[in-house]
Amino acid sequence: MAETTTKRRGIDAGGRRFQLEWAGVTDVGLRRDTNQDSFFAEYPLFIVADGMGGHAGGEIASQRTIARLEALLAEGQVNRPGIESALELVVGDIAAHPETTDEGTGTTLTGVFLEADGDDLHWVALNIGDSRVYLLREDRLVQVTTDHSVVQELIAAGKISPDEAEGHPYSNVITRAVGASELTAPDYVTIDVRAGDRFVICSDGLTKELTDYGIQHFLNENADPGAAVDAMLAAALENGGRDNVTLVIVQVAGDSSSTE
């Protein structure tokens, strides 16, 4: 398996100079015939989509979602209204495609993007479905996004514990998706830009095989994003690779110089 390349870019935020570093990878896994995951990782947008439904429907749904959002970069519209307008177009793309007539066709969408607030920047995490964004900050890993899934609703209601969720018969049933039906806007979480922060954006093919502890372990063992995504992918495959595996790591480094 070829090593994944890390990309870098300098940014100014809050009167300081930062360097972003990021890398992404996707793999079909060991039990699937096709890869229905897609991702896009280019400044200022870093996203993962996990498709579902039909023979080719999931692949089409995730790819159309990525394509519509990628087009926002050329238009300079990577913001909440732009993203929601693009997703409305995706719903039409999916409904019109001859291989996505199944009502179950759709895709998750999750990720982060940098949003301007005057002369400042901050992160926005977005989510539809059960793909996830994690943030490692000050040696503590937290799940930024909340799954839109049946088991998450059961956990929130106190009917099952998080430990019971993995083996639950509805563990793969999501309650929101980008699909051939009326779009529900993503959930958004705003996060400040801070040196040392590391985001992991992933499909559930990763979290089926790695615990939160495992994710943090590989982050701690691999300072470079390219090395970290390769290590996590290898571990997910070694642990079974039951689904397509996709992950993007974005990290913030270097705030030693002032831009003022």
mmCIF file of C-alpha atoms in Angstrom, residues 26-251:
data_model
loop_
_atom_site.group_PDB
_atom_site.id
_atom_site.type_symbol
_atom_site.label_atom_id
_atom_site.label_comp_id
_atom_site.label_asym_id
_atom_site.label_seq_id
_atom_site.Cartn_x
_atom_site.Cartn_y
_atom_site.Cartn_z
ATOM 1 C CA THR A 26 -10.362 5.445 1.340
ATOM 2 C CA ASP A 27 -10.391 1.665 0.951
ATOM 3 C CA VAL A 28 -13.001 -0.894 -0.094
ATOM 4 C CA GLY A 29 -12.244 -3.034 2.965
ATOM 5 C CA LEU A 30 -12.133 -6.812 3.057
ATOM 6 C CA ARG A 31 -15.802 -7.807 2.698
ATOM 7 C CA ARG A 32 -17.356 -5.388 0.205
ATOM 8 C CA ASP A 33 -17.311 -5.685 -3.579
ATOM 9 C CA THR A 34 -17.455 -1.932 -4.204
ATOM 10 C CA ASN A 35 -16.439 1.225 -2.359
ATOM 11 C CA GLN A 36 -19.465 3.428 -1.728
ATOM 12 C CA ASP A 37 -17.441 5.917 0.336
ATOM 13 C CA SER A 38 -16.047 9.162 -1.088
ATOM 14 C CA PHE A 39 -14.056 12.022 0.390
ATOM 15 C CA PHE A 40 -12.748 15.470 -0.454
ATOM 16 C CA ALA A 41 -9.875 17.167 1.348
ATOM 17 C CA GLU A 42 -8.751 20.534 0.006
ATOM 18 C CA TYR A 43 -8.553 23.845 1.849
ATOM 19 C CA PRO A 44 -10.925 24.996 3.282
ATOM 20 C CA LEU A 45 -13.255 21.948 3.044
ATOM 21 C CA PHE A 46 -12.622 18.453 4.411
ATOM 22 C CA ILE A 47 -15.510 15.969 4.097
ATOM 23 C CA VAL A 48 -16.417 12.271 4.030
ATOM 24 C CA ALA A 49 -19.562 10.698 2.529
ATOM 25 C CA ASP A 50 -20.692 7.092 3.067
ATOM 26 C CA GLY A 51 -23.233 5.973 0.471
ATOM 27 C CA MET A 52 -25.965 3.382 0.802
ATOM 28 C CA GLY A 53 -28.657 1.706 -1.280
ATOM 29 C CA GLY A 54 -28.999 -0.381 -4.409
ATOM 30 C CA HIS A 55 -26.410 -1.972 -6.671
ATOM 31 C CA ALA A 56 -24.612 1.298 -7.456
ATOM 32 C CA GLY A 57 -26.870 3.793 -5.705
ATOM 33 C CA GLY A 58 -24.675 4.429 -2.680
ATOM 34 C CA GLU A 59 -21.603 5.041 -4.782
ATOM 35 C CA ILE A 60 -23.502 7.485 -6.979
ATOM 36 C CA ALA A 61 -25.002 9.290 -3.977
ATOM 37 C CA SER A 62 -21.671 9.811 -2.231
ATOM 38 C CA GLN A 63 -19.864 10.813 -5.430
ATOM 39 C CA ARG A 64 -22.530 13.341 -6.440
ATOM 40 C CA THR A 65 -22.428 14.832 -2.956
ATOM 41 C CA ILE A 66 -18.660 15.251 -3.116
ATOM 42 C CA ALA A 67 -18.810 16.668 -6.652
ATOM 43 C CA ARG A 68 -21.436 19.278 -5.770
ATOM 44 C CA LEU A 69 -19.527 20.391 -2.665
ATOM 45 C CA GLU A 70 -16.184 20.419 -4.481
ATOM 46 C CA ALA A 71 -17.703 22.851 -6.999
ATOM 47 C CA LEU A 72 -18.265 25.340 -4.178
ATOM 48 C CA LEU A 73 -14.521 25.958 -3.974
ATOM 49 C CA ALA A 74 -14.379 27.319 -7.520
ATOM 50 C CA GLU A 75 -17.411 29.483 -6.743
ATOM 51 C CA GLY A 76 -15.971 30.748 -3.436
ATOM 52 C CA GLN A 77 -19.116 29.605 -1.631
ATOM 53 C CA VAL A 78 -17.818 27.282 1.085
ATOM 54 C CA ASN A 79 -20.270 28.436 3.736
ATOM 55 C CA ARG A 80 -23.486 27.177 5.282
ATOM 56 C CA PRO A 81 -25.906 28.606 2.676
ATOM 57 C CA GLY A 82 -23.667 27.387 -0.155
ATOM 58 C CA ILE A 83 -23.435 23.900 1.313
ATOM 59 C CA GLU A 84 -27.181 23.626 1.793
ATOM 60 C CA SER A 85 -27.855 24.841 -1.766
ATOM 61 C CA ALA A 86 -25.388 22.257 -3.092
ATOM 62 C CA LEU A 87 -27.066 19.486 -1.111
ATOM 63 C CA GLU A 88 -30.459 20.459 -2.554
ATOM 64 C CA LEU A 89 -28.932 19.888 -5.990
ATOM 65 C CA VAL A 90 -27.605 16.510 -4.818
ATOM 66 C CA VAL A 91 -31.134 15.427 -3.870
ATOM 67 C CA GLY A 92 -32.186 16.174 -7.440
ATOM 68 C CA ASP A 93 -29.143 14.388 -8.860
ATOM 69 C CA ILE A 94 -29.944 11.256 -6.879
ATOM 70 C CA ALA A 95 -33.657 11.294 -7.715
ATOM 71 C CA ALA A 96 -32.957 11.730 -11.437
ATOM 72 C CA HIS A 97 -30.302 9.035 -11.783
ATOM 73 C CA PRO A 98 -31.571 5.756 -13.325
ATOM 74 C CA GLU A 99 -29.652 3.599 -10.860
ATOM 75 C CA THR A 100 -30.908 5.347 -7.721
ATOM 76 C CA THR A 101 -34.626 4.679 -7.858
ATOM 77 C CA ASP A 102 -34.506 2.672 -4.639
ATOM 78 C CA GLU A 103 -35.968 4.745 -1.786
ATOM 79 C CA GLY A 104 -33.066 3.614 0.391
ATOM 80 C CA THR A 105 -30.485 5.372 -1.767
ATOM 81 C CA GLY A 106 -28.558 8.130 -0.026
ATOM 82 C CA THR A 107 -25.376 9.065 1.744
ATOM 83 C CA THR A 108 -24.082 10.355 5.012
ATOM 84 C CA LEU A 109 -22.039 13.550 5.034
ATOM 85 C CA THR A 110 -19.668 14.824 7.675
ATOM 86 C CA GLY A 111 -16.597 17.010 7.902
ATOM 87 C CA VAL A 112 -15.201 20.408 8.773
ATOM 88 C CA PHE A 113 -14.645 23.659 6.921
ATOM 89 C CA LEU A 114 -13.101 27.023 7.759
ATOM 90 C CA GLU A 115 -15.602 29.864 7.949
ATOM 91 C CA ALA A 116 -14.711 33.568 7.942
ATOM 92 C CA ASP A 117 -16.000 35.851 10.688
ATOM 93 C CA GLY A 118 -14.814 39.288 9.591
ATOM 94 C CA ASP A 119 -11.026 39.026 9.498
ATOM 95 C CA ASP A 120 -11.041 35.906 11.689
ATOM 96 C CA LEU A 121 -11.542 32.227 10.923
ATOM 97 C CA HIS A 122 -13.178 29.413 12.822
ATOM 98 C CA TRP A 123 -13.982 25.778 12.129
ATOM 99 C CA VAL A 124 -17.482 24.522 11.444
ATOM 100 C CA ALA A 125 -18.206 20.814 11.782
ATOM 101 C CA LEU A 126 -21.197 19.548 9.808
ATOM 102 C CA ASN A 127 -23.031 16.239 9.947
ATOM 103 C CA ILE A 128 -25.873 14.247 8.399
ATOM 104 C CA GLY A 129 -25.969 10.539 9.303
ATOM 105 C CA ASP A 130 -23.576 8.411 11.342
ATOM 106 C CA SER A 131 -20.172 9.276 9.897
ATOM 107 C CA ARG A 132 -18.205 11.205 12.509
ATOM 108 C CA VAL A 133 -15.875 14.068 13.315
ATOM 109 C CA TYR A 134 -13.533 13.646 16.279
ATOM 110 C CA LEU A 135 -11.323 16.322 17.805
ATOM 111 C CA LEU A 136 -8.142 15.632 19.745
ATOM 112 C CA ARG A 137 -7.392 18.690 21.881
ATOM 113 C CA GLU A 138 -4.988 18.783 24.822
ATOM 114 C CA ASP A 139 -4.693 14.989 24.807
ATOM 115 C CA ARG A 140 -8.465 14.484 25.050
ATOM 116 C CA LEU A 141 -10.422 12.926 22.183
ATOM 117 C CA VAL A 142 -14.062 13.997 21.843
ATOM 118 C CA GLN A 143 -16.715 13.134 19.278
ATOM 119 C CA VAL A 144 -17.801 16.504 17.899
ATOM 120 C CA THR A 145 -20.746 15.257 15.839
ATOM 121 C CA THR A 146 -23.817 13.399 17.086
ATOM 122 C CA ASP A 147 -24.894 10.318 15.115
ATOM 123 C CA HIS A 148 -28.263 10.461 13.400
ATOM 124 C CA SER A 149 -29.088 6.824 14.083
ATOM 125 C CA VAL A 150 -31.625 4.629 15.826
ATOM 126 C CA VAL A 151 -29.098 3.427 18.391
ATOM 127 C CA GLN A 152 -28.069 6.993 19.244
ATOM 128 C CA GLU A 153 -31.703 7.839 19.893
ATOM 129 C CA LEU A 154 -31.966 4.763 22.136
ATOM 130 C CA ILE A 155 -28.824 5.807 24.007
ATOM 131 C CA ALA A 156 -30.157 9.355 24.441
ATOM 132 C CA ALA A 157 -33.425 7.948 25.794
ATOM 133 C CA GLY A 158 -31.532 5.779 28.287
ATOM 134 C CA LYS A 159 -32.878 2.536 26.801
ATOM 135 C CA ILE A 160 -29.475 1.063 25.933
ATOM 136 C CA SER A 161 -25.916 1.769 27.000
ATOM 137 C CA PRO A 162 -23.137 2.820 24.586
ATOM 138 C CA ASP A 163 -21.590 -0.632 25.096
ATOM 139 C CA GLU A 164 -24.832 -2.288 23.950
ATOM 140 C CA ALA A 165 -25.057 -0.127 20.822
ATOM 141 C CA GLU A 166 -22.394 -1.894 18.755
ATOM 142 C CA GLY A 167 -24.132 -5.252 18.734
ATOM 143 C CA HIS A 168 -27.656 -3.851 18.477
ATOM 144 C CA PRO A 169 -29.733 -5.215 15.538
ATOM 145 C CA TYR A 170 -30.395 -1.624 14.376
ATOM 146 C CA SER A 171 -26.760 -0.528 14.651
ATOM 147 C CA ASN A 172 -26.592 0.298 10.918
ATOM 148 C CA VAL A 173 -29.930 2.134 10.682
ATOM 149 C CA ILE A 174 -29.555 5.890 10.281
ATOM 150 C CA THR A 175 -32.334 8.434 10.739
ATOM 151 C CA ARG A 176 -31.028 11.181 8.442
ATOM 152 C CA ALA A 177 -29.235 11.090 5.081
ATOM 153 C CA VAL A 178 -28.697 13.053 1.888
ATOM 154 C CA GLY A 179 -30.983 11.178 -0.485
ATOM 155 C CA ALA A 180 -33.867 11.128 -2.911
ATOM 156 C CA SER A 181 -36.225 12.913 -0.508
ATOM 157 C CA GLU A 182 -36.604 16.324 1.089
ATOM 158 C CA LEU A 183 -33.285 17.528 2.510
ATOM 159 C CA THR A 184 -32.816 18.246 6.191
ATOM 160 C CA ALA A 185 -30.003 20.743 6.788
ATOM 161 C CA PRO A 186 -26.833 19.450 8.451
ATOM 162 C CA ASP A 187 -26.148 19.929 12.127
ATOM 163 C CA TYR A 188 -23.378 22.483 12.664
ATOM 164 C CA VAL A 189 -20.881 22.939 15.494
ATOM 165 C CA THR A 190 -18.561 25.983 15.636
ATOM 166 C CA ILE A 191 -15.012 25.432 16.937
ATOM 167 C CA ASP A 192 -12.190 27.936 17.440
ATOM 168 C CA VAL A 193 -8.875 27.513 15.600
ATOM 169 C CA ARG A 194 -6.258 26.350 18.084
ATOM 170 C CA ALA A 195 -2.711 25.117 17.567
ATOM 171 C CA GLY A 196 -2.299 21.409 18.278
ATOM 172 C CA ASP A 197 -5.873 20.477 17.388
ATOM 173 C CA ARG A 198 -6.304 17.338 15.277
ATOM 174 C CA PHE A 199 -9.568 16.383 13.558
ATOM 175 C CA VAL A 200 -10.439 12.855 12.436
ATOM 176 C CA ILE A 201 -13.281 12.718 9.886
ATOM 177 C CA CYS A 202 -14.392 9.168 9.152
ATOM 178 C CA SER A 203 -17.041 6.771 7.906
ATOM 179 C CA ASP A 204 -18.358 4.090 10.224
ATOM 180 C CA GLY A 205 -16.088 1.596 8.503
ATOM 181 C CA LEU A 206 -13.338 2.989 10.729
ATOM 182 C CA THR A 207 -15.321 3.186 13.968
ATOM 183 C CA LYS A 208 -16.600 -0.386 13.537
ATOM 184 C CA GLU A 209 -12.976 -1.556 13.790
ATOM 185 C CA LEU A 210 -11.289 1.029 16.046
ATOM 186 C CA THR A 211 -12.428 2.293 19.438
ATOM 187 C CA ASP A 212 -11.978 5.919 20.450
ATOM 188 C CA TYR A 213 -8.942 4.774 22.422
ATOM 189 C CA GLY A 214 -7.516 3.160 19.288
ATOM 190 C CA ILE A 215 -8.040 6.329 17.248
ATOM 191 C CA GLN A 216 -6.260 8.415 19.876
ATOM 192 C CA HIS A 217 -3.447 5.852 20.105
ATOM 193 C CA PHE A 218 -2.666 6.106 16.395
ATOM 194 C CA LEU A 219 -2.820 9.902 16.516
ATOM 195 C CA ASN A 220 -0.337 9.924 19.380
ATOM 196 C CA GLU A 221 1.949 7.479 17.590
ATOM 197 C CA ASN A 222 1.956 9.351 14.254
ATOM 198 C CA ALA A 223 2.540 13.101 14.187
ATOM 199 C CA ASP A 224 2.208 13.288 10.388
ATOM 200 C CA PRO A 225 -1.385 13.099 9.067
ATOM 201 C CA GLY A 226 -0.394 10.865 6.141
ATOM 202 C CA ALA A 227 1.286 8.373 8.448
ATOM 203 C CA ALA A 228 -1.668 8.504 10.864
ATOM 204 C CA VAL A 229 -4.323 7.761 8.223
ATOM 205 C CA ASP A 230 -2.233 4.897 6.859
ATOM 206 C CA ALA A 231 -1.786 3.421 10.343
ATOM 207 C CA MET A 232 -5.506 3.651 11.142
ATOM 208 C CA LEU A 233 -6.498 2.114 7.822
ATOM 209 C CA ALA A 234 -4.067 -0.771 8.311
ATOM 210 C CA ALA A 235 -5.450 -1.389 11.803
ATOM 211 C CA ALA A 236 -9.060 -1.281 10.585
ATOM 212 C CA LEU A 237 -8.278 -3.859 7.910
ATOM 213 C CA GLU A 238 -6.384 -6.028 10.373
ATOM 214 C CA ASN A 239 -9.367 -5.897 12.729
ATOM 215 C CA GLY A 240 -11.716 -7.211 10.042
ATOM 216 C CA GLY A 241 -12.350 -4.485 7.457
ATOM 217 C CA ARG A 242 -16.054 -5.288 7.482
ATOM 218 C CA ASP A 243 -17.049 -2.131 5.606
ATOM 219 C CA ASN A 244 -15.513 0.486 3.340
ATOM 220 C CA VAL A 245 -13.035 2.549 5.379
ATOM 221 C CA THR A 246 -12.537 6.265 4.788
ATOM 222 C CA LEU A 247 -10.825 8.866 6.945
ATOM 223 C CA VAL A 248 -9.362 12.336 6.710
ATOM 224 C CA ILE A 249 -7.077 13.869 9.329
ATOM 225 C CA VAL A 250 -6.696 17.645 9.555
ATOM 226 C CA GLN A 251 -4.414 19.273 12.095
#
